[in-house]
mmCIF file of C-alpha atoms in Angstrom:
data_model
loop_
_atom_site.group_PDB
_atom_site.id
_atom_site.type_symbol
_atom_site.label_atom_id
_atom_site.label_comp_id
_atom_site.label_asym_id
_atom_site.label_seq_id
_atom_site.Cartn_x
_atom_site.Cartn_y
_atom_site.Cartn_z
ATOM 1 C CA ASP A 1 42.342 -47.149 -147.856
ATOM 2 C CA VAL A 2 39.284 -45.705 -145.580
ATOM 3 C CA LYS A 3 40.410 -42.966 -143.415
ATOM 4 C CA VAL A 4 38.831 -40.094 -141.094
ATOM 5 C CA THR A 5 40.777 -38.026 -139.244
ATOM 6 C CA GLN A 6 40.255 -35.828 -136.371
ATOM 7 C CA SER A 7 42.260 -32.491 -135.381
ATOM 8 C CA SER A 8 43.269 -33.374 -132.457
ATOM 9 C CA ARG A 9 44.162 -37.007 -129.658
ATOM 10 C CA TYR A 10 43.384 -35.226 -126.286
ATOM 11 C CA LEU A 11 42.662 -31.974 -125.957
ATOM 12 C CA VAL A 12 42.381 -29.769 -122.639
ATOM 13 C CA LYS A 13 40.247 -26.374 -122.239
ATOM 14 C CA ARG A 14 39.392 -23.667 -119.661
ATOM 15 C CA THR A 15 34.842 -23.115 -118.630
ATOM 16 C CA GLY A 16 33.839 -20.904 -120.979
ATOM 17 C CA GLU A 17 36.542 -21.093 -124.155
ATOM 18 C CA LYS A 18 35.298 -21.775 -127.576
ATOM 19 C CA VAL A 19 36.058 -25.172 -128.736
ATOM 20 C CA PHE A 20 36.762 -26.105 -132.490
ATOM 21 C CA LEU A 21 37.301 -30.305 -133.057
ATOM 22 C CA GLU A 22 37.608 -30.646 -136.587
ATOM 23 C CA CYS A 23 37.133 -33.307 -138.300
ATOM 24 C CA VAL A 24 38.279 -35.242 -141.744
ATOM 25 C CA GLN A 25 37.271 -37.586 -144.519
ATOM 26 C CA ASP A 26 38.742 -38.672 -147.396
ATOM 27 C CA MET A 27 36.421 -41.152 -149.297
ATOM 28 C CA ASP A 28 34.104 -38.037 -151.162
ATOM 29 C CA HIS A 29 31.178 -39.287 -148.298
ATOM 30 C CA GLU A 30 28.168 -37.195 -148.422
ATOM 31 C CA ASN A 31 27.489 -37.706 -144.667
ATOM 32 C CA MET A 32 29.344 -36.987 -141.877
ATOM 33 C CA PHE A 33 28.871 -37.340 -138.116
ATOM 34 C CA TRP A 34 29.504 -36.199 -134.127
ATOM 35 C CA TYR A 35 28.891 -38.145 -131.374
ATOM 36 C CA ARG A 36 30.039 -38.458 -127.661
ATOM 37 C CA GLN A 37 31.269 -41.403 -125.960
ATOM 38 C CA ASP A 38 30.810 -41.688 -122.433
ATOM 39 C CA PRO A 39 31.612 -44.619 -120.596
ATOM 40 C CA GLY A 40 27.596 -46.431 -119.596
ATOM 41 C CA LEU A 41 26.023 -44.250 -122.583
ATOM 42 C CA GLY A 42 27.124 -46.150 -125.403
ATOM 43 C CA LEU A 43 27.617 -43.767 -128.373
ATOM 44 C CA ARG A 44 25.230 -40.453 -128.328
ATOM 45 C CA LEU A 45 25.007 -38.768 -132.200
ATOM 46 C CA ILE A 46 25.314 -34.430 -131.233
ATOM 47 C CA TYR A 47 24.419 -33.626 -135.079
ATOM 48 C CA PHE A 48 24.895 -35.042 -138.722
ATOM 49 C CA SER A 49 24.974 -33.396 -141.812
ATOM 50 C CA TYR A 50 24.119 -34.950 -145.309
ATOM 51 C CA ASP A 51 25.440 -32.633 -147.588
ATOM 52 C CA VAL A 52 27.296 -29.441 -147.689
ATOM 53 C CA LYS A 53 25.762 -27.014 -145.545
ATOM 54 C CA MET A 54 23.540 -29.088 -144.398
ATOM 55 C CA LYS A 55 23.110 -30.145 -140.483
ATOM 56 C CA GLU A 56 20.786 -31.838 -138.843
ATOM 57 C CA LYS A 57 20.583 -32.097 -134.850
ATOM 58 C CA GLY A 58 21.128 -35.425 -133.397
ATOM 59 C CA ASP A 59 19.943 -36.671 -129.814
ATOM 60 C CA ILE A 60 21.856 -34.162 -127.203
ATOM 61 C CA PRO A 61 22.401 -31.161 -129.852
ATOM 62 C CA GLU A 62 22.384 -29.083 -126.743
ATOM 63 C CA GLY A 63 25.799 -26.298 -126.113
ATOM 64 C CA TYR A 64 26.929 -27.321 -129.161
ATOM 65 C CA SER A 65 26.452 -26.320 -133.215
ATOM 66 C CA VAL A 66 28.669 -27.666 -136.486
ATOM 67 C CA SER A 67 30.236 -25.737 -139.356
ATOM 68 C CA ARG A 68 30.323 -27.768 -142.653
ATOM 69 C CA GLU A 69 31.828 -25.856 -146.024
ATOM 70 C CA LYS A 70 33.652 -28.398 -147.342
ATOM 71 C CA LYS A 71 32.454 -31.958 -148.177
ATOM 72 C CA GLU A 72 35.514 -33.566 -146.757
ATOM 73 C CA ARG A 73 35.142 -31.758 -143.258
ATOM 74 C CA PHE A 74 33.364 -31.367 -140.792
ATOM 75 C CA SER A 75 33.328 -28.831 -137.315
ATOM 76 C CA LEU A 76 31.857 -29.701 -134.030
ATOM 77 C CA ILE A 77 32.247 -26.221 -132.153
ATOM 78 C CA LEU A 78 31.732 -25.443 -128.508
ATOM 79 C CA GLU A 79 31.014 -22.269 -127.684
ATOM 80 C CA SER A 80 31.403 -22.054 -124.353
ATOM 81 C CA ALA A 81 32.630 -25.186 -122.982
ATOM 82 C CA SER A 82 31.275 -26.725 -119.868
ATOM 83 C CA THR A 83 33.073 -29.375 -117.505
ATOM 84 C CA ASN A 84 29.863 -31.896 -118.331
ATOM 85 C CA GLN A 85 31.352 -31.312 -122.486
ATOM 86 C CA THR A 86 34.486 -33.911 -120.996
ATOM 87 C CA SER A 87 34.362 -36.585 -122.828
ATOM 88 C CA MET A 88 35.402 -38.392 -125.752
ATOM 89 C CA TYR A 89 34.224 -37.476 -129.215
ATOM 90 C CA LEU A 90 34.045 -39.353 -132.480
ATOM 91 C CA CYS A 91 33.613 -38.060 -135.762
ATOM 92 C CA ALA A 92 32.198 -41.147 -138.539
ATOM 93 C CA SER A 93 31.050 -40.810 -142.293
ATOM 94 C CA SER A 94 29.230 -43.069 -144.325
ATOM 95 C CA LEU A 95 28.254 -43.137 -148.350
ATOM 96 C CA SER A 96 25.484 -45.003 -148.030
ATOM 97 C CA LEU A 97 22.729 -45.370 -145.054
ATOM 98 C CA TYR A 98 24.386 -48.324 -143.299
ATOM 99 C CA GLU A 99 27.994 -48.386 -142.728
ATOM 100 C CA GLN A 100 29.728 -45.257 -140.625
ATOM 101 C CA TYR A 101 33.700 -45.114 -140.672
ATOM 102 C CA PHE A 102 35.276 -43.450 -137.470
ATOM 103 C CA GLY A 103 37.950 -41.614 -136.491
ATOM 104 C CA PRO A 104 39.868 -42.148 -133.807
ATOM 105 C CA GLY A 105 38.562 -39.356 -131.534
ATOM 106 C CA THR A 106 39.255 -36.706 -129.323
ATOM 107 C CA ARG A 107 39.537 -36.902 -125.337
ATOM 108 C CA LEU A 108 38.310 -33.297 -124.242
ATOM 109 C CA THR A 109 38.786 -32.422 -120.775
ATOM 110 C CA VAL A 110 37.228 -29.082 -119.835
ATOM 111 C CA THR A 111 38.537 -27.711 -116.117
ATOM 112 C CA GLN B 1 16.269 -42.116 -122.882
ATOM 113 C CA GLN B 2 18.407 -45.028 -125.165
ATOM 114 C CA GLN B 3 16.436 -46.448 -127.794
ATOM 115 C CA VAL B 4 18.730 -49.964 -127.450
ATOM 116 C CA LYS B 5 19.304 -51.852 -124.625
ATOM 117 C CA GLN B 6 22.486 -53.954 -123.963
ATOM 118 C CA SER B 7 24.259 -56.003 -121.786
ATOM 119 C CA PRO B 8 26.013 -57.075 -119.256
ATOM 120 C CA GLN B 9 28.258 -53.975 -118.986
ATOM 121 C CA SER B 10 31.421 -56.402 -119.203
ATOM 122 C CA LEU B 11 32.000 -60.187 -119.606
ATOM 123 C CA ILE B 12 35.320 -61.796 -118.759
ATOM 124 C CA VAL B 13 35.375 -65.214 -120.968
ATOM 125 C CA GLN B 14 38.534 -67.801 -121.122
ATOM 126 C CA LYS B 15 40.047 -68.082 -124.221
ATOM 127 C CA GLY B 16 38.070 -70.809 -126.614
ATOM 128 C CA GLY B 17 34.557 -69.794 -124.799
ATOM 129 C CA ILE B 18 31.650 -68.344 -125.575
ATOM 130 C CA SER B 19 30.895 -64.420 -125.662
ATOM 131 C CA ILE B 20 27.228 -63.513 -125.749
ATOM 132 C CA ILE B 21 26.004 -59.803 -125.679
ATOM 133 C CA ASN B 22 22.358 -58.804 -125.448
ATOM 134 C CA CYS B 23 20.517 -56.214 -127.185
ATOM 135 C CA ALA B 24 17.048 -54.959 -127.052
ATOM 136 C CA TYR B 25 14.769 -52.649 -128.579
ATOM 137 C CA GLU B 26 11.213 -50.858 -128.497
ATOM 138 C CA ASN B 27 10.886 -49.128 -132.154
ATOM 139 C CA THR B 28 9.475 -51.779 -134.711
ATOM 140 C CA ALA B 29 10.702 -48.649 -137.416
ATOM 141 C CA PHE B 30 14.073 -50.003 -136.811
ATOM 142 C CA ASP B 31 15.540 -52.592 -139.897
ATOM 143 C CA TYR B 32 19.228 -52.371 -139.856
ATOM 144 C CA PHE B 33 21.148 -53.508 -136.423
ATOM 145 C CA PRO B 34 24.750 -53.529 -137.090
ATOM 146 C CA TRP B 35 27.489 -54.458 -134.230
ATOM 147 C CA TYR B 36 30.084 -52.064 -133.870
ATOM 148 C CA GLN B 37 33.801 -53.503 -132.016
ATOM 149 C CA GLN B 38 36.291 -50.689 -131.068
ATOM 150 C CA PHE B 39 39.779 -51.680 -129.723
ATOM 151 C CA PRO B 40 41.100 -48.814 -126.672
ATOM 152 C CA GLY B 41 42.958 -45.681 -128.382
ATOM 153 C CA LYS B 42 40.435 -46.449 -131.571
ATOM 154 C CA GLY B 43 37.343 -45.732 -133.098
ATOM 155 C CA PRO B 44 34.509 -47.862 -133.229
ATOM 156 C CA ALA B 45 34.498 -50.177 -136.312
ATOM 157 C CA LEU B 46 31.863 -51.927 -138.065
ATOM 158 C CA LEU B 47 32.208 -55.703 -137.830
ATOM 159 C CA ILE B 48 29.026 -57.499 -138.534
ATOM 160 C CA ALA B 49 25.145 -56.459 -138.910
ATOM 161 C CA ILE B 50 21.404 -57.916 -139.701
ATOM 162 C CA ARG B 51 18.383 -56.803 -141.643
ATOM 163 C CA PRO B 52 15.038 -58.886 -140.034
ATOM 164 C CA ASP B 53 13.733 -60.465 -142.778
ATOM 165 C CA VAL B 54 16.661 -63.373 -141.173
ATOM 166 C CA SER B 55 17.247 -64.312 -138.440
ATOM 167 C CA GLU B 56 20.927 -65.446 -138.081
ATOM 168 C CA LYS B 57 24.134 -64.235 -139.431
ATOM 169 C CA LYS B 58 27.241 -65.614 -139.265
ATOM 170 C CA GLU B 59 30.640 -64.529 -140.143
ATOM 171 C CA GLY B 60 34.196 -66.610 -139.160
ATOM 172 C CA ARG B 61 33.344 -66.907 -135.770
ATOM 173 C CA PHE B 62 30.821 -63.910 -135.319
ATOM 174 C CA THR B 63 27.566 -64.636 -135.703
ATOM 175 C CA ILE B 64 24.017 -62.200 -134.816
ATOM 176 C CA SER B 65 20.847 -64.081 -133.658
ATOM 177 C CA PHE B 66 17.700 -61.892 -134.854
ATOM 178 C CA ASN B 67 13.963 -62.322 -132.620
ATOM 179 C CA LYS B 68 11.880 -60.406 -134.317
ATOM 180 C CA SER B 69 9.378 -60.899 -132.278
ATOM 181 C CA ALA B 70 10.605 -60.233 -129.384
ATOM 182 C CA LYS B 71 12.688 -57.391 -130.432
ATOM 183 C CA GLN B 72 15.848 -58.970 -129.208
ATOM 184 C CA PHE B 73 19.243 -59.596 -130.826
ATOM 185 C CA SER B 74 22.416 -60.738 -130.162
ATOM 186 C CA LEU B 75 25.808 -60.950 -130.950
ATOM 187 C CA HIS B 76 28.002 -64.768 -130.043
ATOM 188 C CA ILE B 77 31.836 -64.992 -130.512
ATOM 189 C CA MET B 78 32.013 -68.439 -130.570
ATOM 190 C CA ASP B 79 35.926 -69.689 -129.659
ATOM 191 C CA SER B 80 36.825 -66.430 -127.988
ATOM 192 C CA GLN B 81 40.621 -65.278 -128.941
ATOM 193 C CA PRO B 82 42.731 -62.442 -126.431
ATOM 194 C CA GLY B 83 42.122 -60.602 -129.846
ATOM 195 C CA ASP B 84 38.796 -60.054 -129.217
ATOM 196 C CA SER B 85 39.222 -57.932 -126.462
ATOM 197 C CA ALA B 86 37.425 -54.811 -127.119
ATOM 198 C CA THR B 87 34.078 -53.071 -126.407
ATOM 199 C CA TYR B 88 31.058 -53.912 -128.499
ATOM 200 C CA PHE B 89 27.893 -52.332 -128.557
ATOM 201 C CA CYS B 90 24.902 -52.957 -130.621
ATOM 202 C CA ALA B 91 22.993 -50.571 -132.817
ATOM 203 C CA ALA B 92 19.882 -50.111 -134.810
ATOM 204 C CA SER B 93 18.372 -47.450 -137.107
ATOM 205 C CA GLY B 94 15.173 -47.726 -139.557
ATOM 206 C CA LYS B 95 14.750 -47.138 -143.077
ATOM 207 C CA ASP B 96 15.981 -44.756 -144.903
ATOM 208 C CA ASP B 97 17.654 -43.170 -141.692
ATOM 209 C CA TYR B 98 21.420 -42.297 -141.494
ATOM 210 C CA LYS B 99 21.232 -41.797 -137.648
ATOM 211 C CA LEU B 100 22.364 -44.999 -135.464
ATOM 212 C CA SER B 101 20.966 -45.293 -131.997
ATOM 213 C CA PHE B 102 23.727 -47.551 -129.907
ATOM 214 C CA GLY B 103 23.327 -49.367 -126.804
ATOM 215 C CA ALA B 104 25.808 -48.552 -123.654
ATOM 216 C CA GLY B 105 28.430 -51.153 -125.089
ATOM 217 C CA THR B 106 29.833 -54.241 -123.445
ATOM 218 C CA THR B 107 34.017 -54.657 -122.864
ATOM 219 C CA VAL B 108 34.793 -57.700 -123.601
ATOM 220 C CA THR B 109 37.881 -59.663 -122.044
ATOM 221 C CA VAL B 110 39.659 -62.538 -123.130
ATOM 222 C CA ARG B 111 41.600 -64.359 -120.433
ATOM 223 C CA ALA B 112 44.610 -66.800 -122.176
#
């Protein structure tokens, strides 16, 4: 069965902290994605990766960076967390151009 | 701005009724249109998808209708059940494009 796991379901951080969100997939997928989900805005793509050490900016990359050192793991980094980064963060992976498999999400609160 | 506009934001339907969610797009390069379903506390999951070479696709009680000239597509949930209560997202992507552009989402509540 397909599985995408995220390191935390809930996270509370202070403004200015460096935050790491981890995502692991067990499907040997080439592509991995990070989205943020906000009410009324849907899912917005932050970054995606189509291979190890390869990354591309999505629609809202400002304030974020990513790391993909191994095929199964894709990390989202908030270099200096701000309150406007309080959101639900979703990781996804895909083998083909089409179906994306999502993790359960991490609800991040920045105070 | 969002490349895919979705409406309504929420809807309530009685058990057995029909739920209809509409999406519109401007980018004529889009050629793949999936719908994702998300239950509370879970990530979205692919429900059904359509390519523009067909006008309708049906899987069980879920049907996508696609109008290429109007650049619109919609999801119909027939005989809605309480277990269908979820948030539904339409999305679109271009040919050979890994990225999906999502709509804002519609929260469907089915009353027993």
